[in-house]
Structure formats: structure tokens, C-alpha cells
Short mmCIF file of C-alpha atoms in Angstrom, two decimals:
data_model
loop_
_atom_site.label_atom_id
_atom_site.label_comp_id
_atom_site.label_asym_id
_atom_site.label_seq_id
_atom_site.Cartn_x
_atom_site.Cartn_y
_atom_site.Cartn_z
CA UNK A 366 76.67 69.58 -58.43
CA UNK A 367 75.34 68.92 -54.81
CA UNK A 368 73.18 71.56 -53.12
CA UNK A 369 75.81 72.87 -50.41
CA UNK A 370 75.70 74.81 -47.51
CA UNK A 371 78.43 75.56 -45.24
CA UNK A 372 77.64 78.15 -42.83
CA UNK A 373 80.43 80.22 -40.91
CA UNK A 374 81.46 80.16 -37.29
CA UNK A 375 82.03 76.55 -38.05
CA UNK A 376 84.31 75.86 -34.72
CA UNK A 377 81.47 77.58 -32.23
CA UNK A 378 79.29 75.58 -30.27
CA UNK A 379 75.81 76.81 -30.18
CA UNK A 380 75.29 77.83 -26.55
CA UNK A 381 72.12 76.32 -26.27
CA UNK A 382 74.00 72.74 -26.59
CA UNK A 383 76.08 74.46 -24.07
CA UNK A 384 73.31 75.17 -21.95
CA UNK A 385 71.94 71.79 -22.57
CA UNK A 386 74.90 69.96 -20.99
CA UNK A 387 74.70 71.99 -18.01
CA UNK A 388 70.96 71.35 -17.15
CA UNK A 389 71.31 67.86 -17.71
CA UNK A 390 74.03 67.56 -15.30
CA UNK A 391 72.16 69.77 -12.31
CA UNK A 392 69.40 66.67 -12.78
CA UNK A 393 72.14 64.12 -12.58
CA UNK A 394 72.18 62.82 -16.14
CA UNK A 395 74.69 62.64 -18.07
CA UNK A 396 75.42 60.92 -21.83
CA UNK A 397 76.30 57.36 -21.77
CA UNK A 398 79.90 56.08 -22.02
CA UNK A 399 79.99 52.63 -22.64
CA UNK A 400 83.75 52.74 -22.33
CA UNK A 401 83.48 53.11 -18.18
CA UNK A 402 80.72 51.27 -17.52
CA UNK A 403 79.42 47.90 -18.18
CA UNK A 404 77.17 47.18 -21.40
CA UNK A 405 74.31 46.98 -19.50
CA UNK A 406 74.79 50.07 -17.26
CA UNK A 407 76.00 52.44 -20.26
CA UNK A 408 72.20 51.25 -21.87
CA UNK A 409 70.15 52.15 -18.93
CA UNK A 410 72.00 55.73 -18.50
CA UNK A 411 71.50 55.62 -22.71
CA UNK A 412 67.71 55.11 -21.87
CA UNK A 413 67.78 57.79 -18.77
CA UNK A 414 69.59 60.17 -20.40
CA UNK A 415 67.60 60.28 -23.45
CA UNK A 416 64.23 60.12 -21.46
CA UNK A 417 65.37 63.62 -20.23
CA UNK A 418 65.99 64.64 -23.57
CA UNK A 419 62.58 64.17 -25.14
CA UNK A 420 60.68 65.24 -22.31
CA UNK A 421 56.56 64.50 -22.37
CA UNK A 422 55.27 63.00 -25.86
CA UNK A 423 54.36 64.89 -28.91
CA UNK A 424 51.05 64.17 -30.20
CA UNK A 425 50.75 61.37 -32.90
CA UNK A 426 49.16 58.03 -33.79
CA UNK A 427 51.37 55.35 -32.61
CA UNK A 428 51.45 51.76 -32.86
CA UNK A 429 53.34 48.50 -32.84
CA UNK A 430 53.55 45.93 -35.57
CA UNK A 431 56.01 43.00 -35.99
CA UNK A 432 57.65 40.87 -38.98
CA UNK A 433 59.67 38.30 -39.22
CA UNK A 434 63.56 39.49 -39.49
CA UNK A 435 66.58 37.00 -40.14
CA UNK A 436 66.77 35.17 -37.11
CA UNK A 437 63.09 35.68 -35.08
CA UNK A 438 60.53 38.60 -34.87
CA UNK A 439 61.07 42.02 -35.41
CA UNK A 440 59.40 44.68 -33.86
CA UNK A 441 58.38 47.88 -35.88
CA UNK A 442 56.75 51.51 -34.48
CA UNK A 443 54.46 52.71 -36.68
CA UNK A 444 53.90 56.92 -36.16
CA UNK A 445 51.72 59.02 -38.19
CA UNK A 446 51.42 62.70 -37.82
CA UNK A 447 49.09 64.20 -35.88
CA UNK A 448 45.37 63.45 -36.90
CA UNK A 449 44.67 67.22 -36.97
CA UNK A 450 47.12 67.92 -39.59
CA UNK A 451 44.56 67.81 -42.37
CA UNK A 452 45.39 64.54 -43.99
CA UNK A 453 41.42 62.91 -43.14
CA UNK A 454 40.89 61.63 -46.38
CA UNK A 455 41.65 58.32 -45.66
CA UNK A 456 44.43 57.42 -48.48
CA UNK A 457 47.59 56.14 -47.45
CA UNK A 458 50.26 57.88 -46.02
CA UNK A 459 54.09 57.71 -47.58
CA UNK A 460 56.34 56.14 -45.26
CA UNK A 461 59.99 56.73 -44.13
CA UNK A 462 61.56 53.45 -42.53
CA UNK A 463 63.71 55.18 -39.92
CA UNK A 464 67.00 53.45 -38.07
CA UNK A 465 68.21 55.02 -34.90
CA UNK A 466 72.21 55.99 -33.91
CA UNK A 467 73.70 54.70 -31.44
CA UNK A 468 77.08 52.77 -32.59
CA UNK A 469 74.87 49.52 -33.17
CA UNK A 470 75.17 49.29 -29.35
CA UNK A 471 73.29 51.83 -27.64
CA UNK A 472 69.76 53.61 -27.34
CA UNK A 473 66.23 52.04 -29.15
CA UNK A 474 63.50 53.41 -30.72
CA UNK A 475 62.29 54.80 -27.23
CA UNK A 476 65.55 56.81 -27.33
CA UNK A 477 64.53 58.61 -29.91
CA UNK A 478 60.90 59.10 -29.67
CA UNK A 479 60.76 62.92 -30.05
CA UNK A 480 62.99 62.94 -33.10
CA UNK A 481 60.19 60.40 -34.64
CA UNK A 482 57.38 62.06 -33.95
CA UNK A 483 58.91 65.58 -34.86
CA UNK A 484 59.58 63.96 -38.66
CA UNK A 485 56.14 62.44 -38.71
CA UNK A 486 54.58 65.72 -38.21
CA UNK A 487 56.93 67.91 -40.39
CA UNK A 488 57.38 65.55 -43.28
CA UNK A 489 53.39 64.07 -43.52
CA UNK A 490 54.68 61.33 -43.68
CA UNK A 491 54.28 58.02 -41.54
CA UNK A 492 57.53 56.63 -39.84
CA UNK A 493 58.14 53.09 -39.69
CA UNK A 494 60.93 52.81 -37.01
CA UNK A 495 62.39 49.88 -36.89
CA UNK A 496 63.99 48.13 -33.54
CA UNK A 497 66.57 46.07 -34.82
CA UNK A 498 68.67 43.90 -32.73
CA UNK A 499 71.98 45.42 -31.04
CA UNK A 500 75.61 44.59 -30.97
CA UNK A 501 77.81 42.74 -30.03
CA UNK A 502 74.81 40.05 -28.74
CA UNK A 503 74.27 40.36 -32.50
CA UNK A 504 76.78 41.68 -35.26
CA UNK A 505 77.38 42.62 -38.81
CA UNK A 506 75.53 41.77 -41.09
CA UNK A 507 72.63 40.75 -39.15
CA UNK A 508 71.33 44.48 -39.03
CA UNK A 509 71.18 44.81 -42.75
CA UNK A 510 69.19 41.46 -43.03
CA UNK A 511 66.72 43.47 -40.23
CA UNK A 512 66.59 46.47 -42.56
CA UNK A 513 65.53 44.70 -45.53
CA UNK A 514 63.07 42.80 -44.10
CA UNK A 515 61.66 46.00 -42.40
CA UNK A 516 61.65 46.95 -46.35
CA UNK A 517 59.58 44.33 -47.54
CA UNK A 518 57.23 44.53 -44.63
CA UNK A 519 56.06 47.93 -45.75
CA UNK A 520 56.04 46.85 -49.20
CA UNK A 521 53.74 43.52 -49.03
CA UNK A 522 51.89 44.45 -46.17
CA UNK A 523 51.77 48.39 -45.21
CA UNK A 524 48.80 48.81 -47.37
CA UNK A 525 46.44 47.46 -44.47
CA UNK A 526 48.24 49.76 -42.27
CA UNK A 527 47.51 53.01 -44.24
CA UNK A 528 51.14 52.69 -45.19
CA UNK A 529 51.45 53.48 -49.46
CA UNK A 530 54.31 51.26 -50.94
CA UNK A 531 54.97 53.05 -53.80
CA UNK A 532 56.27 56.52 -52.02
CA UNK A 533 58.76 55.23 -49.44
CA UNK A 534 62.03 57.03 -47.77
CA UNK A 535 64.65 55.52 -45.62
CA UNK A 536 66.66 57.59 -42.96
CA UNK A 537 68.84 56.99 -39.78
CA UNK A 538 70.81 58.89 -37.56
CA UNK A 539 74.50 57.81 -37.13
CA UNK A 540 74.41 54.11 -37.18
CA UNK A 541 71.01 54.08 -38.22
CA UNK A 542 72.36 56.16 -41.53
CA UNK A 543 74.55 53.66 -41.92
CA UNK A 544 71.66 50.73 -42.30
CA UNK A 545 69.58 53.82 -44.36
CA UNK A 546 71.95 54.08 -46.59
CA UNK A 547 72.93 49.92 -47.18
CA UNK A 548 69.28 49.67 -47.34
CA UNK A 549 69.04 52.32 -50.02
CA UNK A 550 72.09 50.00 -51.72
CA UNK A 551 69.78 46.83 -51.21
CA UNK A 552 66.72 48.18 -52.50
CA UNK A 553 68.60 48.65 -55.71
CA UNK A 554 67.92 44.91 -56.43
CA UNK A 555 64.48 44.64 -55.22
CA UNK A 556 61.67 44.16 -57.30
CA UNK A 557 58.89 46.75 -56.65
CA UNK A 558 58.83 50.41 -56.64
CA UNK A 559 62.22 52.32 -56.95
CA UNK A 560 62.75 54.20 -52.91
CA UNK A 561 61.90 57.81 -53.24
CA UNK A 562 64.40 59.26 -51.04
CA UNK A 563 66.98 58.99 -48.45
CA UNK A 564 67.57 60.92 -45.06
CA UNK A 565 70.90 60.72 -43.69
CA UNK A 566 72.10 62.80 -40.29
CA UNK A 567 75.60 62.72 -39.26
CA UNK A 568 76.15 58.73 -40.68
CA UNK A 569 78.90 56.28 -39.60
CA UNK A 570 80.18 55.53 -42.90
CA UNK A 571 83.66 54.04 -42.78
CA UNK A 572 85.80 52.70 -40.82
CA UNK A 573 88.12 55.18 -40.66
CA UNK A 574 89.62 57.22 -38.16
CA UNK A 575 92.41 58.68 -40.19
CA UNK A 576 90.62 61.85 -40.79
CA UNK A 577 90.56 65.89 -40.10
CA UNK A 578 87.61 65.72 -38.15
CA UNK A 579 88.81 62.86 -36.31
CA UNK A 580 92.00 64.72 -35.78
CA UNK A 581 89.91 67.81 -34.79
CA UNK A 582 87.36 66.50 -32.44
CA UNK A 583 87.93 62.86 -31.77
CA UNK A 584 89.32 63.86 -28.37
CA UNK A 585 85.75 64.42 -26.81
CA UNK A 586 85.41 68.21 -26.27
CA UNK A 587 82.13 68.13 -28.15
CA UNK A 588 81.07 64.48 -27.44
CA UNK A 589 81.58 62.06 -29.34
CA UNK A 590 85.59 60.54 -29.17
CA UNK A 591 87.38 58.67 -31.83
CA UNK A 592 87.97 55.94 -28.77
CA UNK A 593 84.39 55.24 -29.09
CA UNK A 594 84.16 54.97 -32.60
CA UNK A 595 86.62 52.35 -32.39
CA UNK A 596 84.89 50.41 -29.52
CA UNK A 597 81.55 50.40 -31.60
CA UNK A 598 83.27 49.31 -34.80
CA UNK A 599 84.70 46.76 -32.82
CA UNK A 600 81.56 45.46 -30.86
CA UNK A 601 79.38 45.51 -34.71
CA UNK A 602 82.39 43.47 -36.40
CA UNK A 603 83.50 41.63 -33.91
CA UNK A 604 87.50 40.79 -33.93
CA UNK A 605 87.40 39.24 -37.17
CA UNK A 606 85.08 41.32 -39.12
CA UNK A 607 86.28 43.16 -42.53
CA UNK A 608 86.51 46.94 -42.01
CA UNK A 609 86.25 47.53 -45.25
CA UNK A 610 83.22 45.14 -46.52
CA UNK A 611 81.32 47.67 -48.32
CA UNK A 612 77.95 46.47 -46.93
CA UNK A 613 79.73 47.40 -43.39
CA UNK A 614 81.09 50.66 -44.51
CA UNK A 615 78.51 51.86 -47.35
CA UNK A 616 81.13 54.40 -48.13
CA UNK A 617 83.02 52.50 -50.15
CA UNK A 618 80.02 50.93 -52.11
CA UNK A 619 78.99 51.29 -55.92
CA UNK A 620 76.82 54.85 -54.87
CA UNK A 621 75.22 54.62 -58.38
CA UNK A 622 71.33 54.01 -59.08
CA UNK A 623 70.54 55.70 -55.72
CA UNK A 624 67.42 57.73 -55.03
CA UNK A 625 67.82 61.88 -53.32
CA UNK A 626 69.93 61.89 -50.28
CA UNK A 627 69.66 64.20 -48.16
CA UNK A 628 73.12 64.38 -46.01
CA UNK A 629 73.01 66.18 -43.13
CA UNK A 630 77.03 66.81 -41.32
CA UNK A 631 77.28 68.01 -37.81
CA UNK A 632 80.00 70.57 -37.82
CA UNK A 633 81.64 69.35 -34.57
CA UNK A 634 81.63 65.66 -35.27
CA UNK A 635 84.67 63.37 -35.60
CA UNK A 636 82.38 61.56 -38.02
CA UNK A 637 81.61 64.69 -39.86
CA UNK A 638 83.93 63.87 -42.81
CA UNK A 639 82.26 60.51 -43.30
CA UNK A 640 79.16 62.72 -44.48
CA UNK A 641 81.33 65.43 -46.28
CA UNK A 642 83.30 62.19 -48.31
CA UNK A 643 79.97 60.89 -49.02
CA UNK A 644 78.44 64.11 -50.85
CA UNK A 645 81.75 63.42 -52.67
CA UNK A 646 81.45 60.07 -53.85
CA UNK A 647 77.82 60.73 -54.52
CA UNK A 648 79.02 63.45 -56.83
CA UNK A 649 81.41 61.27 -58.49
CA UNK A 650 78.53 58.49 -58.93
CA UNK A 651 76.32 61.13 -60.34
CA UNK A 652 73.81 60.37 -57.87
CA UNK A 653 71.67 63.07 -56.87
CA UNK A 654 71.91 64.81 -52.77
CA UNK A 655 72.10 67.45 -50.98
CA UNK A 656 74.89 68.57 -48.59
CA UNK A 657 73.86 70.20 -45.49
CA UNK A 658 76.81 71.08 -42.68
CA UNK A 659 75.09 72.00 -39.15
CA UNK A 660 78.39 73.76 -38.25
CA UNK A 661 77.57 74.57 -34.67
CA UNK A 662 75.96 71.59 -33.54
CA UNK A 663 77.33 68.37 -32.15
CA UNK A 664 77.27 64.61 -33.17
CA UNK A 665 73.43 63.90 -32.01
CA UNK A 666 72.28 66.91 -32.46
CA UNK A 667 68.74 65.55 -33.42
CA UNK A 668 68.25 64.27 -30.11
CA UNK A 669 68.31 67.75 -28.77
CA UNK A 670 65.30 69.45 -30.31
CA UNK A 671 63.63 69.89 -27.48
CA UNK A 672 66.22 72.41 -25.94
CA UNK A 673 68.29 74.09 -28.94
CA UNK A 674 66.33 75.66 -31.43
CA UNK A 675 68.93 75.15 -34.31
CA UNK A 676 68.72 70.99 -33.94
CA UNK A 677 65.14 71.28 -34.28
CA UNK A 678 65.82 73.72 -37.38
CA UNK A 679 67.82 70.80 -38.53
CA UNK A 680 65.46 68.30 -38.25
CA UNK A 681 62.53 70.41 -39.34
CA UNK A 682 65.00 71.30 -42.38
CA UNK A 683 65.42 67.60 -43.34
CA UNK A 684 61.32 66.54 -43.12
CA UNK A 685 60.74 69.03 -45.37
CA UNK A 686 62.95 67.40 -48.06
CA UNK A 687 60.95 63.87 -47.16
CA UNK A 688 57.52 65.70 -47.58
CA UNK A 689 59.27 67.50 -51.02
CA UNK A 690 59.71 64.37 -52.18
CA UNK A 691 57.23 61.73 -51.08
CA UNK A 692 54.30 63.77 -51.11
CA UNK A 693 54.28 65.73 -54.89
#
């Protein structure tokens, strides 16, 4: 059985998310929405907005690598923890290969800069974020090609970065748990070491909008709208892409042979059913995860660390299962 929580009050917004919404919109910021402004002004406010939201850098080792993805380079972030953190003995560091939210449309690996350095120093483990190319000027499947070849980057050649390619996690936020967890599918067929573990946070699983949370919360009161689930399902397909393509929507793929998941739901999400049917098909596949439902907390929620206290919990909740089970 999956490892469940499901704490109460589940229809209550934390008032620090509250409080968060207000104070960004006394400094003029306020979350993108691609639907009202033009593709390249809903990216800057994406970039502004977010820029708020992590506030000055967290201490870590950070540099920039790139690789070769399906069609031209691809640039990688490389973040260790903190060099004070008691790992000086020179051996490599596991890695998690991280993949940002952000409908395949929005935000970068700026975006979420705080979230990446706040897993690097709570898991002990280096992150390998990965800036894969957008939609729609790219679309489905060129993302998973990205993924993979982030993948075998770290495997053939993140030895000379202090990177050890034998103890590796994937994890993404959103979108970027959907690529985490097609990646986890890919790696299946690999050759090399087995992935160790898998950290998903409120994933876009499915195309599928014909769901309670969708009904519940797709209107916008806590964010996130069904309307712009559609529009980014739309922009990474394109017109004539198949919905249901398992390697689009990992939902509906063969879950069997996968390492740990951790799943991670936010409680007032319209896409917090695609997490809750995923601990369910994992259970049916007999593939080992844990189910975590943040039930006051918002889609996104791990972009606000900085200002609620229970979104950093969240995070800090879900590095420890990376350092549980890269670093035994």
C-alpha cells in the first residue's frame, strides 16, 4: 500500500499564500496569464514575478554545462549544496536531474532558482536542472528527447563533474513532473544503472479535465484554471497532437519497473487528481511511492518557500526522501 497522508482542513488556504498574493500585488507583480497577454509578455511577467518570489540567492556551488539535445545544444545548471555542509571529502555527489513547471510554456530554470538550491541543500544531493526548449516554438515530443539526453549526460560524463552515475533521481514540478516521470519510463530501457528515485510535485499527467478537482478549482479562485490547462495542452501538442499518447500523458503508461516516487498533490489544484490517480495506478502496477496531499497549499506551491512556511515544509519534506534514498 502507498504511504498516505491526507491532512484535514483540506478546502482552507493557508493564509500565508494569502498573504503572499497581497504583497506581491502592493509591488505590482502579479502571476503570469498567458491567456491575456501575448507569449512573450506573459514570459517576462513569468520571469518578474518569479524574481520576486525567490528573493536574493541561497548559497551554493553553481555552474553551467551543455550537451547536445535532439535538435542543437542543451544547456544544463549544475547546483551542489552548500560547501559547508560537511560533504569535503571529495567523492561524488548523487544527482537529481530536475525539470521545471510551467505548462511547457512558461518560466526557466531562473524561475525556479530558490526551489533548486533549497533541494540541493536539503537532499545532499547535486541538481542537474535542465533548460529544455519551450512550447509551442517547440512541441511534444521534443522535450522528452531533451530529458533523455540530459540522462545520458550525467551518466557518460558527470563523473568529471563530481556528479556519481550510479545514484541518480529525477524530479519536476508540474510540467517538469511530467518529463520526470516519462524520463523515469525511458530510463526503463537504458542500459546502465537502474534510477534511484523519483520526485514528483503537483504533475500534469493527463489530459484530462473531466475531473473533481477540475470541477472544484478549475475556475481560478486558487490559481491555476482549467482554461489554462487547456491552452498549455494545446500549445505542447499542437492541433493535431494525440491527447492520449502515453509518452504525452505518462498517466496512462505501463507504471511497472519504476523506481520510489515520491508524489507530492497540492490540495487546491485542478491538477490535484492527476497526482491522486497516479498513487493509484502506481498501486495497481505494484510500483513502489509515496502519497503526500499538501491540502492547504496551491498549484506552485514550491515556488513560494520563501514566504509560507508550509511550501518550504513541503519541499524540505520531499529532499529528505531524495537524500533517504540516494545517499544510504
Amino acid at each position: 500500500m502507498p504511504d498516505t497522508f491526507l491532512p484535514l482542513h483540506r478546502d482552507l488556504l493557508d493564509p500565508q499564500v494569502a498573504e503572499l498574493g497581497e504583497l506581491a500585488a502592493r509591488a505590482g507583480l502579479v502571476p503570469a496569464d498567458p491567456l491575456r497577454l501575448p507569449l512573450a509578455g506573459a514570459r517576462d511577467a513569468a520571469e518578474r514575478y518569479h524574481l520576486f518570489l525567490n528573493g536574493p540567492a541561497l548559497p551554493a556551488d553553481v555552474r553551467e554545462v551543455e550537451t547536445v539535445g535532439p535538435a542543437g545544444p542543451l544547456r544544463l545548471r549544475l547546483i551542489r549544496p552548500p560547501a559547508d555542509d560537511g560533504r569535503k571529502d571529495g567523492k561524488c555527489l548523487p544527482v537529481l536531474i530536475y525539470f521545471h513547471g510551467g505548462g511547457f510554456v512558461l518560466n526557466s530554470i531562473d524561475t525556479h532558482d530558490r526551489l533548486l538550491r533549497l533541494l540541493a541543500r536539503h537532499s545532499g544531493a547535486a541538481v542537474c536542472a535542465v533548460a529544455y526548449s519551450l512550447a509551442p516554438e517547440r512541441r511534444f515530443p521534443h522535450q522528452r528527447g531533451e530529458a533523455l539526453a540530459a540522462l545520458r549526460w550525467v551518466v557518460r560524463h558527470g563523473a568529471g563533474h563530481g556528479l556519481d552515475p550510479e545514484r541518480i533521481a529525477v524530479g519536476g514540478d508540474s510540467a517538469g513532473a511530467n518529463l520526470a516521470l516519462g524520463l523515469a519510463l525511458d530510463a526503463r530501457n537504458e542500459p546502465g544503472p537502474p534510477l534511484s528515485f523519483g520526485m514528483l510535485l503537483y504533475g500534469m499527467f493527463a489530459h484530462d479535465f473531466d475531473t473533481e478537482s477540475h470541477r472544484l478549482f478549475g475556475g481560478g479562485r486558487y490559481g491555476l484554471t482549467t482554461e489554462r490547462m487547456r491552452w498549455y495542452w494545446r500549445h505542447y501538442l499542437g492541433h493535431g497532437g494525440i491527447a492520449r499518447d502515453p509518452a504525452a500523458a505518462p498517466l496512462l503508461a505501463d507504471l511497472q519497473g519504476l523506481p520510489p516516487l515520491h508524489v507530492a498533490a497540492a490540495g487546491l489544484d485542478c491538477l490535484r487528481d492527476d497526482s491522486l490517480r497516479l498513487a493509484q495506478r502506481l498501486e495497481m502496477a505494484r510500483s513502489p511511492h509515496r502519497l503526500v496531499l499538501h491540502a492547504t497549499l496551491p498549484h506552485s506551491f514550491a515556488n513560494m518557500t520563501r514566504h509560507v512556511r508550509k511550501a518550504e515544509e513541503a519541499v524540505v519534506l520531499a529532499a529528505g526522501e531524495v537524500r533517504r534514498h540516494l545517499l544510504r
